[in-house]
């Protein structure tokens, strides 16, 4: 496709989403850890579209904010009244008036569409079509607009379910909703769309017949049904999630990640995975995670907003929360939680530990049951542990506190003051022993009890 063609994408996000039964607008519901709107905007960017307009419903500042977060150069338009898909497109008439070669219309509730498919629609325009509609063969076509074709396979019209004859309803080839329109003619054709149909709405789909009446060809570009799944309720949201997860797992494995049971691993759209990473069963990776080459994530671990260095190992049953940054060859074992903390190269945090707001130096060893006491109910404080330090099991490090490099902390210590490098600190009750004390204690108490029974 000639890269000289200028494209404008209009993303329709003004739907009410009533069937989601949610306080959150439909297009902000998430698939693979990011909003459906963000997915569509990512696909648009992937297709090389430089100008983006998002049409939102009135009072939907949250949708506008998400659009601008994901596509900072996007223009946003408000569709004051919901009078149909053509009416929604025309809410962005100022963007259309600025001129483009390819006008693309996408629905923000169709999150699985790919950049490649958007490119295929653009190619149809580059090859001379006036309109290209994305079609799919529906297992159950009910509710979709049907694509009516002539004997040569050219698109003749799109008929909505409610306006279709019985013969038209039998057609399985359906309108996915995505459309590419010749930018030079778009404003004229959109202006001709009326609302004399069963729903009394301005249907974007009428543009096919209008373009043909102007002597232009309309084409169908066929996509797989899983790619054009529209999300109207939570059941379809879960179906979209399943498709998205399968794609992410396959892409990860294709890029050199081993997954023993991929169907049990959950990734996010932004997950970054290196080569020869191994992810064991039942791992959940939330947004903002990157895992470097050769790292191993053992079973039942949960990661979010964390980075894992090369060759590091995590879990089983570990939790990395936002701001956990593990360097190369770090080791985080079972029942360990790490939050907002740097764990330097080769450091080990192997068992039953909470590390929050901390810096752990290279090759430090954090014993079982260590807790960084980072919060006083009002503020958070940092713990600094130098390289090669050894923290004995069941120690509480009361922040703010620094443990110098190479220092030893005796097991069971509650450390409230800084510890110098290479020092030993023991902050617990001193052990004392009285020889024979227990035997004489037992003898005395037994005698008292016997005396008490007699009286
Ligand atoms: C639409 C298509 C239908 C297609 C189906 C695919 C039309 C007339 N029909 O039907 O051919 O098979 O999608 O899912 O285009 N929207 C607005 N403002 C409006 C109306 C709609 O922003 O005034 C947005 C919605 O938020 C949604 C999209 O446009 O993202 C589609 O609208 P919807 O009412 O769901 O159309 P369908 O009846 O599903
Ligand atoms: Ca719909």
Short mmCIF file of C-alpha atoms and ligand atoms in Angstrom, two decimals:
data_model
loop_
_atom_site.label_atom_id
_atom_site.label_comp_id
_atom_site.label_asym_id
_atom_site.label_seq_id
_atom_site.Cartn_x
_atom_site.Cartn_y
_atom_site.Cartn_z
CA UNK A 1 0.00 0.00 0.00
CA UNK A 2 1.32 3.41 -0.85
CA UNK A 3 2.28 5.08 2.39
CA UNK A 4 1.45 8.47 0.87
CA UNK A 5 -2.26 7.92 1.55
CA UNK A 6 -3.47 9.99 4.47
CA UNK A 7 -5.87 8.31 6.86
CA UNK A 8 -8.37 9.47 9.45
CA UNK A 9 -9.82 6.94 11.89
CA UNK A 10 -13.08 7.75 13.66
CA UNK A 11 -13.60 5.53 16.69
CA UNK A 12 -17.20 5.39 17.88
CA UNK A 13 -17.33 5.20 21.67
CA UNK A 14 -20.62 6.94 22.42
CA UNK A 15 -22.63 3.81 23.09
CA UNK A 16 -24.50 3.49 26.35
CA UNK A 17 -23.57 -0.11 27.01
CA UNK A 18 -26.77 -0.75 28.96
CA UNK A 19 -26.35 -4.52 28.77
CA UNK A 20 -23.06 -4.36 30.69
CA UNK A 21 -25.13 -3.33 33.74
CA UNK A 22 -22.20 -1.28 34.95
CA UNK A 23 -21.30 2.11 36.40
CA UNK A 24 -18.24 2.02 34.15
CA UNK A 25 -18.79 2.99 30.51
CA UNK A 26 -18.66 -0.09 28.28
CA UNK A 27 -15.60 0.92 26.28
CA UNK A 28 -13.56 1.35 29.49
CA UNK A 29 -14.09 -2.26 30.51
CA UNK A 30 -10.83 -4.15 30.20
CA UNK A 31 -9.58 -6.98 28.05
CA UNK A 32 -6.10 -8.33 28.86
CA UNK A 33 -5.50 -5.51 31.32
CA UNK A 34 -6.40 -2.55 29.16
CA UNK A 35 -9.59 -0.86 28.05
CA UNK A 36 -11.40 -1.95 24.91
CA UNK A 37 -11.01 1.61 23.64
CA UNK A 38 -7.22 1.37 24.14
CA UNK A 39 -7.12 -1.87 22.16
CA UNK A 40 -8.88 -0.27 19.21
CA UNK A 41 -6.61 2.78 19.36
CA UNK A 42 -3.56 0.48 19.42
CA UNK A 43 -4.78 -1.36 16.31
CA UNK A 44 -5.37 1.97 14.57
CA UNK A 45 -1.80 3.07 15.38
CA UNK A 46 -0.47 -0.30 14.21
CA UNK A 47 -2.20 0.27 10.86
CA UNK A 48 -0.24 3.50 10.37
CA UNK A 49 -3.20 5.83 10.79
CA UNK A 50 -1.92 9.25 11.79
CA UNK A 51 -5.12 11.16 12.53
CA UNK A 52 -7.59 9.87 15.10
CA UNK A 53 -10.99 11.16 16.19
CA UNK A 54 -12.91 9.59 19.06
CA UNK A 55 -16.66 10.15 19.41
CA UNK A 56 -17.86 10.00 23.01
CA UNK A 57 -21.21 10.34 24.71
CA UNK A 58 -22.19 13.49 26.60
CA UNK A 59 -20.64 13.86 30.05
CA UNK A 60 -18.15 11.07 29.44
CA UNK A 61 -14.97 12.79 30.60
CA UNK A 62 -13.59 9.42 31.70
CA UNK A 63 -13.81 8.08 28.14
CA UNK A 64 -12.25 11.28 26.77
CA UNK A 65 -9.41 11.02 29.29
CA UNK A 66 -8.70 7.40 28.34
CA UNK A 67 -8.73 8.28 24.62
CA UNK A 68 -6.20 11.06 25.20
CA UNK A 69 -4.06 8.88 27.46
CA UNK A 70 -3.78 6.20 24.77
CA UNK A 71 -3.68 8.51 21.75
CA UNK A 72 -2.45 11.93 22.93
CA UNK A 73 -2.91 13.49 19.49
CA UNK A 74 -6.49 12.29 19.08
CA UNK A 75 -9.32 14.77 18.71
CA UNK A 76 -12.43 14.01 20.71
CA UNK A 77 -16.00 14.86 19.76
CA UNK A 78 -19.21 14.61 21.71
CA UNK A 79 -22.28 13.03 20.13
CA UNK A 80 -24.98 14.84 22.07
CA UNK A 81 -27.81 12.53 21.03
CA UNK A 82 -27.54 8.89 20.05
CA UNK A 83 -29.18 8.90 16.63
CA UNK A 84 -27.26 6.11 14.92
CA UNK A 85 -23.83 5.18 13.61
CA UNK A 86 -23.82 7.66 10.70
CA UNK A 87 -24.90 10.43 13.06
CA UNK A 88 -22.05 9.44 15.40
CA UNK A 89 -19.52 9.61 12.56
CA UNK A 90 -20.79 13.07 11.65
CA UNK A 91 -20.12 14.27 15.20
CA UNK A 92 -16.51 14.29 13.96
CA UNK A 93 -17.40 16.29 10.83
CA UNK A 94 -14.70 18.89 11.59
CA UNK A 95 -12.06 16.15 11.39
CA UNK A 96 -13.57 14.84 8.15
CA UNK A 97 -13.59 18.35 6.68
CA UNK A 98 -9.84 18.60 7.21
CA UNK A 99 -9.55 16.01 4.42
CA UNK A 100 -8.05 12.54 4.08
CA UNK A 101 -7.65 9.75 1.54
CA UNK A 102 -8.90 6.93 3.77
CA UNK A 103 -11.69 7.49 6.28
CA UNK A 104 -11.89 4.56 8.67
CA UNK A 105 -14.77 3.95 11.06
CA UNK A 106 -14.25 1.62 14.00
CA UNK A 107 -16.37 0.62 16.99
CA UNK A 108 -14.70 0.90 20.39
CA UNK A 109 -16.60 -2.17 21.59
CA UNK A 110 -14.89 -4.40 19.01
CA UNK A 111 -11.53 -4.72 20.76
CA UNK A 112 -9.91 -7.65 18.97
CA UNK A 113 -9.53 -6.10 15.55
CA UNK A 114 -5.93 -6.08 14.30
CA UNK A 115 -3.82 -3.52 12.51
CA UNK A 116 -3.44 -5.97 9.62
CA UNK A 117 -7.20 -6.03 9.05
CA UNK A 118 -7.40 -2.23 9.10
CA UNK A 119 -4.61 -2.21 6.51
CA UNK A 120 -6.57 -4.67 4.34
CA UNK A 121 -9.53 -2.27 4.34
CA UNK A 122 -7.22 0.59 3.35
CA UNK A 123 -5.78 -1.50 0.54
CA UNK A 124 -9.28 -1.96 -0.90
CA UNK A 125 -9.60 1.85 -1.12
CA UNK A 126 -6.11 2.17 -2.62
CA UNK A 127 -7.23 -0.35 -5.25
CA UNK A 128 -10.15 1.88 -6.23
CA UNK A 129 -13.12 0.93 -4.04
CA UNK A 130 -15.26 3.78 -2.72
CA UNK A 131 -16.28 1.81 0.36
CA UNK A 132 -14.84 -1.32 1.97
CA UNK A 133 -16.78 -3.07 4.72
CA UNK A 134 -15.38 -5.70 7.04
CA UNK A 135 -17.41 -8.90 6.86
CA UNK A 136 -17.39 -12.23 8.64
CA UNK A 137 -19.26 -15.47 8.39
CA UNK A 138 -21.38 -15.58 11.53
CA UNK A 139 -22.11 -18.83 13.33
CA UNK A 140 -25.32 -17.09 14.41
CA UNK A 141 -26.05 -14.02 12.27
CA UNK A 142 -28.96 -12.82 14.40
CA UNK A 143 -28.77 -9.11 15.16
CA UNK A 144 -26.07 -8.26 12.64
CA UNK A 145 -26.40 -6.32 9.41
CA UNK A 146 -26.22 -8.72 6.40
CA UNK A 147 -23.85 -8.09 3.50
CA UNK A 148 -25.75 -8.35 0.21
CA UNK A 149 -23.51 -9.18 -2.77
CA UNK A 150 -24.03 -9.44 -6.53
CA UNK A 151 -23.00 -12.47 -8.60
CA UNK A 152 -19.48 -11.05 -8.95
CA UNK A 153 -19.12 -10.80 -5.16
CA UNK A 154 -19.32 -7.00 -5.11
CA UNK A 155 -21.05 -5.47 -2.11
CA UNK A 156 -24.48 -4.14 -3.07
CA UNK A 157 -25.99 -3.13 0.27
CA UNK A 158 -25.92 -3.77 4.00
CA UNK A 159 -29.29 -4.68 5.47
CA UNK A 160 -29.92 -4.41 9.20
CA UNK A 161 -31.67 -7.34 10.86
CA UNK A 162 -34.82 -5.36 11.55
CA UNK A 163 -35.10 -4.19 7.93
CA UNK A 164 -34.16 -7.49 6.27
CA UNK A 165 -36.46 -9.82 4.33
CA UNK A 166 -36.61 -13.50 5.23
CA UNK A 167 -34.30 -14.32 2.30
CA UNK A 168 -31.80 -11.65 3.40
CA UNK A 169 -31.87 -12.92 6.97
CA UNK A 170 -30.72 -16.31 5.72
CA UNK A 171 -27.41 -14.75 4.64
CA UNK A 172 -24.55 -15.67 6.98
CA UNK A 173 -22.05 -13.05 5.77
CA UNK A 174 -22.41 -10.21 8.28
CA UNK A 175 -21.20 -6.68 8.78
CA UNK A 176 -18.54 -6.44 11.47
CA UNK A 177 -19.03 -2.69 11.66
CA UNK A 178 -15.56 -1.64 10.56
CA UNK A 179 -15.58 0.39 7.39
CA UNK A 180 -13.22 2.29 5.11
CA UNK A 181 -14.62 5.12 3.00
CA UNK A 182 -13.04 7.23 0.26
CA UNK A 183 -12.12 10.37 2.19
CA UNK A 184 -12.74 12.67 -0.76
CA UNK A 185 -16.38 11.62 -1.05
CA UNK A 186 -17.14 10.75 2.57
CA UNK A 187 -18.67 14.07 3.69
CA UNK A 188 -20.99 14.13 0.67
CA UNK A 189 -22.12 10.51 1.10
CA UNK A 190 -22.57 10.77 4.87
CA UNK A 191 -24.72 13.88 4.33
CA UNK A 192 -27.07 11.88 2.12
CA UNK A 193 -27.85 9.25 4.76
CA UNK A 194 -31.40 9.45 6.09
CA UNK A 195 -33.24 7.69 8.87
CA UNK A 196 -36.20 6.06 7.19
CA UNK A 197 -35.72 2.56 8.56
CA UNK A 198 -37.17 0.30 11.25
CA UNK A 199 -35.20 1.95 14.06
CA UNK A 200 -35.46 5.52 12.78
CA UNK A 201 -31.66 5.83 13.08
CA UNK A 202 -29.06 7.25 10.74
CA UNK A 203 -27.34 4.02 9.62
CA UNK A 204 -23.74 4.25 8.48
CA UNK A 205 -24.35 1.09 6.50
CA UNK A 206 -26.54 3.02 4.03
CA UNK A 207 -23.33 4.50 2.64
CA UNK A 208 -22.82 1.38 0.50
CA UNK A 209 -25.86 2.05 -1.67
CA UNK A 210 -25.10 5.78 -1.81
CA UNK A 211 -21.53 5.17 -3.00
CA UNK A 212 -22.79 2.75 -5.66
CA UNK A 213 -25.37 5.28 -6.84
CA UNK A 214 -22.43 7.63 -7.37
CA UNK A 215 -20.82 5.01 -9.58
CA UNK A 216 -18.30 3.73 -7.04
CA UNK A 217 -17.58 0.13 -6.13
CA UNK A 218 -18.13 -1.31 -2.62
CA UNK A 219 -16.13 -4.31 -1.42
CA UNK A 220 -16.12 -6.80 1.40
CA UNK A 221 -12.95 -7.64 3.29
CA UNK A 222 -13.47 -10.88 5.19
CA UNK A 223 -12.17 -11.36 8.74
CA UNK A 224 -12.35 -14.22 11.19
CA UNK A 225 -15.34 -14.09 13.53
CA UNK A 226 -13.08 -14.09 16.62
CA UNK A 227 -11.46 -10.87 15.44
CA UNK A 228 -14.69 -8.93 15.12
CA UNK A 229 -16.41 -10.09 18.28
CA UNK A 230 -18.49 -7.18 19.55
CA UNK A 231 -18.81 -6.82 23.32
CA UNK A 232 -22.28 -5.91 24.53
CA UNK A 233 -22.43 -7.79 27.84
CA UNK A 234 -20.13 -9.44 30.38
CA UNK A 235 -20.42 -12.83 28.72
CA UNK A 236 -19.04 -11.42 25.48
CA UNK A 237 -16.43 -9.55 27.52
CA UNK A 238 -15.21 -12.89 28.88
CA UNK A 239 -15.23 -14.35 25.35
CA UNK A 240 -13.11 -11.45 24.13
CA UNK A 241 -10.76 -11.97 27.07
CA UNK A 242 -10.34 -15.63 26.14
CA UNK A 243 -9.48 -14.75 22.53
CA UNK A 244 -7.05 -12.03 23.66
CA UNK A 245 -5.33 -14.37 26.15
CA UNK A 246 -4.89 -17.05 23.50
CA UNK A 247 -3.31 -14.54 21.15
CA UNK A 248 -0.93 -13.29 23.84
CA UNK A 249 0.08 -16.82 24.85
CA UNK A 250 0.71 -17.85 21.27
CA UNK A 251 2.72 -14.71 20.56
CA UNK A 252 4.80 -15.30 23.70
CA UNK A 253 5.52 -18.91 22.81
CA UNK A 254 6.32 -17.97 19.22
CA UNK A 255 8.86 -15.49 20.61
CA UNK A 256 10.64 -18.12 22.70
CA UNK A 257 8.74 -18.38 25.99
CA UNK A 258 8.06 -21.84 27.45
CA UNK A 259 4.65 -22.38 29.01
CA UNK A 260 3.89 -25.79 30.42
CA UNK A 261 0.13 -25.15 30.57
CA UNK A 262 -0.48 -21.97 28.57
CA UNK A 263 -4.23 -22.15 29.13
CA UNK A 264 -3.60 -21.44 32.83
CA UNK A 265 -1.32 -18.44 32.32
CA UNK A 266 -2.85 -14.96 32.10
CA UNK A 267 -0.95 -12.14 30.46
CA UNK A 268 -1.58 -8.45 29.83
CA UNK A 269 -1.54 -6.69 26.49
CA UNK A 270 1.62 -4.81 27.56
CA UNK A 271 3.52 -7.78 29.03
CA UNK A 272 7.13 -7.87 27.82
CA UNK A 273 8.75 -11.31 27.84
CA UNK A 274 12.34 -12.16 26.93
CA UNK A 275 13.76 -15.25 25.26
CA UNK A 276 13.85 -18.54 27.11
CA UNK A 277 11.62 -17.27 29.88
CA UNK A 278 9.72 -20.14 31.52
CA UNK A 279 6.27 -19.57 32.97
CA UNK A 280 4.88 -22.44 34.98
CA UNK A 281 1.14 -23.17 35.35
CA UNK A 282 -1.30 -20.81 37.06
CA UNK A 283 0.60 -17.57 36.83
CA UNK A 284 -1.24 -14.23 36.54
CA UNK A 285 0.62 -11.31 35.01
CA UNK A 286 -1.18 -7.98 35.35
CA UNK A 287 -0.34 -4.73 33.56
CA UNK A 288 3.14 -3.20 33.50
CA UNK A 289 5.30 -6.32 33.78
CA UNK A 290 8.54 -7.06 31.97
CA UNK A 291 10.48 -10.29 32.37
CA UNK A 292 13.99 -10.59 30.97
CA UNK A 293 15.66 -13.55 29.24
CA UNK A 294 15.92 -16.89 31.02
CA UNK A 295 13.88 -15.85 34.06
CA UNK A 296 11.66 -18.55 35.57
CA UNK A 297 8.25 -17.79 37.03
CA UNK A 298 7.20 -20.76 39.11
CA UNK A 299 3.61 -21.84 39.57
CA UNK A 300 0.90 -19.76 41.28
CA UNK A 301 2.70 -16.44 41.20
CA UNK A 302 1.03 -13.05 40.72
CA UNK A 303 2.92 -10.14 39.15
CA UNK A 304 1.83 -6.57 38.49
CA UNK A 305 3.85 -3.44 37.64
CA UNK A 306 7.09 -5.33 38.20
CA UNK A 307 10.31 -6.00 36.33
CA UNK A 308 12.20 -9.25 36.56
CA UNK A 309 15.86 -9.37 35.57
CA UNK A 310 17.68 -11.88 33.44
CA UNK A 311 17.84 -15.35 34.95
CA UNK A 312 15.88 -14.35 38.05
CA UNK A 313 13.50 -16.88 39.59
CA UNK A 314 10.16 -16.10 41.18
CA UNK A 315 7.84 -18.27 43.26
CA UNK A 316 6.13 -20.65 43.51
CA UNK A 317 3.41 -18.62 45.25
CA UNK A 318 5.18 -15.26 45.03
CA UNK A 319 3.58 -11.86 44.66
CA UNK A 320 5.34 -8.97 42.94
CA UNK A 321 3.41 -5.74 43.35
CA UNK A 322 3.91 -2.42 41.54
CA UNK A 323 7.43 -1.06 41.77
CA UNK A 324 9.10 -4.41 42.44
CA UNK A 325 12.31 -4.34 40.41
CA UNK A 326 14.41 -7.49 40.49
CA UNK A 327 17.87 -7.43 38.98
CA UNK A 328 19.68 -10.25 37.23
CA UNK A 329 19.74 -13.61 39.02
CA UNK A 330 17.69 -12.36 41.97
CA UNK A 331 15.69 -15.04 43.73
CA UNK A 332 12.25 -14.59 45.26
CA UNK A 333 10.78 -17.72 46.78
CA UNK A 334 7.48 -18.98 48.13
CA UNK A 335 5.05 -16.80 50.05
CA UNK A 336 7.09 -13.67 49.49
CA UNK A 337 5.51 -10.30 48.70
CA UNK A 338 7.58 -7.49 47.22
CA UNK A 339 6.32 -3.97 46.65
CA UNK A 340 8.10 -0.80 45.51
CA UNK A 341 11.51 -2.28 46.16
CA UNK A 342 14.75 -2.89 44.30
CA UNK A 343 16.33 -6.28 44.70
CA UNK A 344 19.87 -6.13 43.33
CA UNK A 345 21.78 -8.77 41.43
CA UNK A 346 21.94 -12.17 43.06
CA UNK A 347 20.04 -11.17 46.20
CA UNK A 348 17.84 -13.86 47.74
CA UNK A 349 14.47 -13.46 49.42
CA UNK A 350 13.46 -17.05 49.65
CA UNK A 351 10.67 -17.64 52.13
CA UNK A 352 7.67 -16.07 53.86
CA UNK A 353 8.76 -12.45 53.65
CA UNK A 354 7.33 -8.97 53.08
CA UNK A 355 9.65 -6.46 51.45
CA UNK A 356 8.06 -3.04 50.88
CA UNK A 357 9.68 0.33 50.09
CA UNK A 358 13.18 -1.09 50.25
CA UNK A 359 16.51 -1.39 48.48
CA UNK A 360 18.27 -4.71 48.83
CA UNK A 361 21.92 -4.79 47.81
CA UNK A 362 23.60 -7.35 45.60
CA UNK A 363 23.92 -10.87 47.00
CA UNK A 364 22.17 -9.97 50.25
CA UNK A 365 20.37 -12.87 51.91
CA UNK A 366 17.02 -12.14 53.48
CA UNK A 367 16.06 -14.89 55.91
CA UNK A 368 12.69 -16.57 56.22
CA UNK A 369 9.98 -14.47 57.79
CA UNK A 370 11.72 -11.12 57.44
CA UNK A 371 9.35 -8.15 57.48
CA UNK A 372 10.12 -4.58 56.51
CA UNK A 373 7.84 -2.54 58.77
CA UNK A 374 7.33 0.27 56.30
CA UNK A 375 4.13 1.91 57.46
CA UNK A 376 3.10 3.68 60.65
CA UNK A 377 -0.53 4.08 59.67
CA UNK A 378 0.15 7.46 58.10
CA UNK A 379 3.41 7.44 56.15
CA UNK A 380 5.65 4.94 54.40
CA UNK A 381 9.39 4.68 55.14
CA UNK A 382 12.29 3.03 53.35
CA UNK A 383 14.56 0.20 54.39
CA UNK A 384 18.05 0.01 52.90
CA UNK A 385 19.98 -3.21 53.05
CA UNK A 386 23.59 -3.15 51.82
CA UNK A 387 25.19 -5.71 49.56
CA UNK A 388 26.15 -9.06 51.06
CA UNK A 389 24.14 -8.30 54.21
CA UNK A 390 22.58 -11.26 55.99
CA UNK A 391 19.22 -10.81 57.67
CA UNK A 392 18.47 -13.61 60.10
CA UNK A 393 15.10 -15.32 60.03
CA UNK A 394 12.06 -13.72 61.60
CA UNK A 395 13.56 -10.25 61.81
CA UNK A 396 11.50 -7.07 61.72
CA UNK A 397 13.25 -4.08 60.16
CA UNK A 398 11.45 -0.98 61.40
CA UNK A 399 11.82 1.69 58.73
CA UNK A 400 13.35 4.12 58.17
CA UNK A 401 16.41 1.98 58.79
CA UNK A 402 19.69 1.10 57.06
CA UNK A 403 21.58 -2.16 57.34
CA UNK A 404 25.17 -1.64 56.18
CA UNK A 405 26.89 -3.78 53.58
CA UNK A 406 28.04 -7.12 54.89
CA UNK A 407 26.25 -6.71 58.23
CA UNK A 408 24.64 -9.61 60.09
CA UNK A 409 21.27 -9.30 61.76
CA UNK A 410 20.65 -12.01 64.34
CA UNK A 411 17.48 -14.05 63.92
CA UNK A 412 14.41 -12.69 65.60
CA UNK A 413 15.75 -9.16 65.84
CA UNK A 414 13.58 -6.08 65.81
CA UNK A 415 15.92 -3.54 64.26
CA UNK A 416 14.99 0.08 64.95
CA UNK A 417 18.37 1.80 64.46
CA UNK A 418 20.85 1.83 61.60
CA UNK A 419 23.44 -0.95 61.57
CA UNK A 420 27.02 -0.30 60.44
CA UNK A 421 28.59 -2.29 57.63
CA UNK A 422 30.09 -5.67 58.61
CA UNK A 423 28.64 -5.36 62.16
CA UNK A 424 26.57 -7.97 63.99
CA UNK A 425 23.38 -6.72 65.52
CA UNK A 426 21.24 -8.79 67.85
CA UNK A 427 18.09 -7.02 68.96
CA UNK A 428 16.16 -9.61 70.93
CA UNK A 429 15.95 -10.95 74.51
CA UNK A 430 19.26 -12.37 75.68
CA UNK A 431 19.23 -16.14 76.30
CA UNK A 432 19.85 -17.32 79.85
CA UNK A 433 19.89 -20.85 81.29
CA UNK A 434 19.39 -22.13 84.91
CA UNK A 435 20.63 -25.70 85.36
CA UNK A 436 18.08 -28.06 86.96
CA UNK A 437 15.46 -25.32 87.31
CA UNK A 438 12.69 -27.24 85.50
CA UNK A 439 13.10 -30.42 87.55
CA UNK A 440 12.92 -28.57 90.89
CA UNK A 441 9.97 -26.49 89.66
CA UNK A 442 8.03 -29.63 88.78
CA UNK A 443 8.79 -31.20 92.17
CA UNK A 444 7.62 -28.11 94.10
CA UNK A 445 4.42 -27.71 92.10
CA UNK A 446 3.50 -31.40 92.36
CA UNK A 447 3.85 -31.22 96.15
CA UNK A 448 1.60 -28.10 96.34
CA UNK A 449 -1.07 -29.72 94.23
CA UNK A 450 -1.13 -32.88 96.35
CA UNK A 451 -1.44 -30.75 99.52
CA UNK A 452 -4.32 -28.75 98.05
CA UNK A 453 -6.29 -31.96 97.21
CA UNK A 454 -6.08 -33.30 100.77
CA UNK A 455 -7.53 -30.17 102.43
C1 LIG B 1 -23.96 -2.19 13.88
C2 LIG B 1 -24.15 -2.20 12.37
C3 LIG B 1 -24.44 -3.62 11.92
C4 LIG B 1 -23.31 -4.53 12.35
C5 LIG B 1 -23.06 -4.43 13.84
C6 LIG B 1 -21.79 -5.15 14.21
C7 LIG B 1 -25.12 -0.04 11.71
C8 LIG B 1 -26.34 0.67 11.35
N1 LIG B 1 -25.24 -1.32 12.01
O1 LIG B 1 -25.18 -2.59 14.46
O2 LIG B 1 -24.58 -3.67 10.52
O3 LIG B 1 -23.60 -5.87 11.98
O4 LIG B 1 -22.88 -3.06 14.25
O5 LIG B 1 -21.62 -5.20 15.59
O6 LIG B 1 -24.05 0.54 11.71
N2 LIG B 1 -22.73 4.28 18.31
C9 LIG B 1 -22.54 5.59 18.65
N3 LIG B 1 -23.57 6.46 18.51
C10 LIG B 1 -24.77 6.08 18.01
C11 LIG B 1 -24.96 4.72 17.66
C12 LIG B 1 -23.91 3.87 17.81
O7 LIG B 1 -21.45 5.96 19.09
O8 LIG B 1 -25.64 6.94 17.89
C13 LIG B 1 -21.61 3.34 18.45
C14 LIG B 1 -21.85 2.32 19.54
O9 LIG B 1 -21.26 2.76 20.76
C15 LIG B 1 -21.10 1.09 19.03
C16 LIG B 1 -21.23 1.23 17.53
O10 LIG B 1 -21.50 2.60 17.27
O11 LIG B 1 -19.73 1.14 19.37
C17 LIG B 1 -22.30 0.33 16.96
O12 LIG B 1 -23.57 0.72 17.43
P1 LIG B 1 -24.70 -0.33 17.78
O13 LIG B 1 -25.92 0.41 18.15
O14 LIG B 1 -24.15 -1.33 18.72
O15 LIG B 1 -24.92 -1.01 16.34
P2 LIG B 1 -25.54 -2.41 16.02
O16 LIG B 1 -27.01 -2.35 16.12
O17 LIG B 1 -24.84 -3.45 16.81
CA1 LIG B 2 -23.40 -3.53 18.72
#
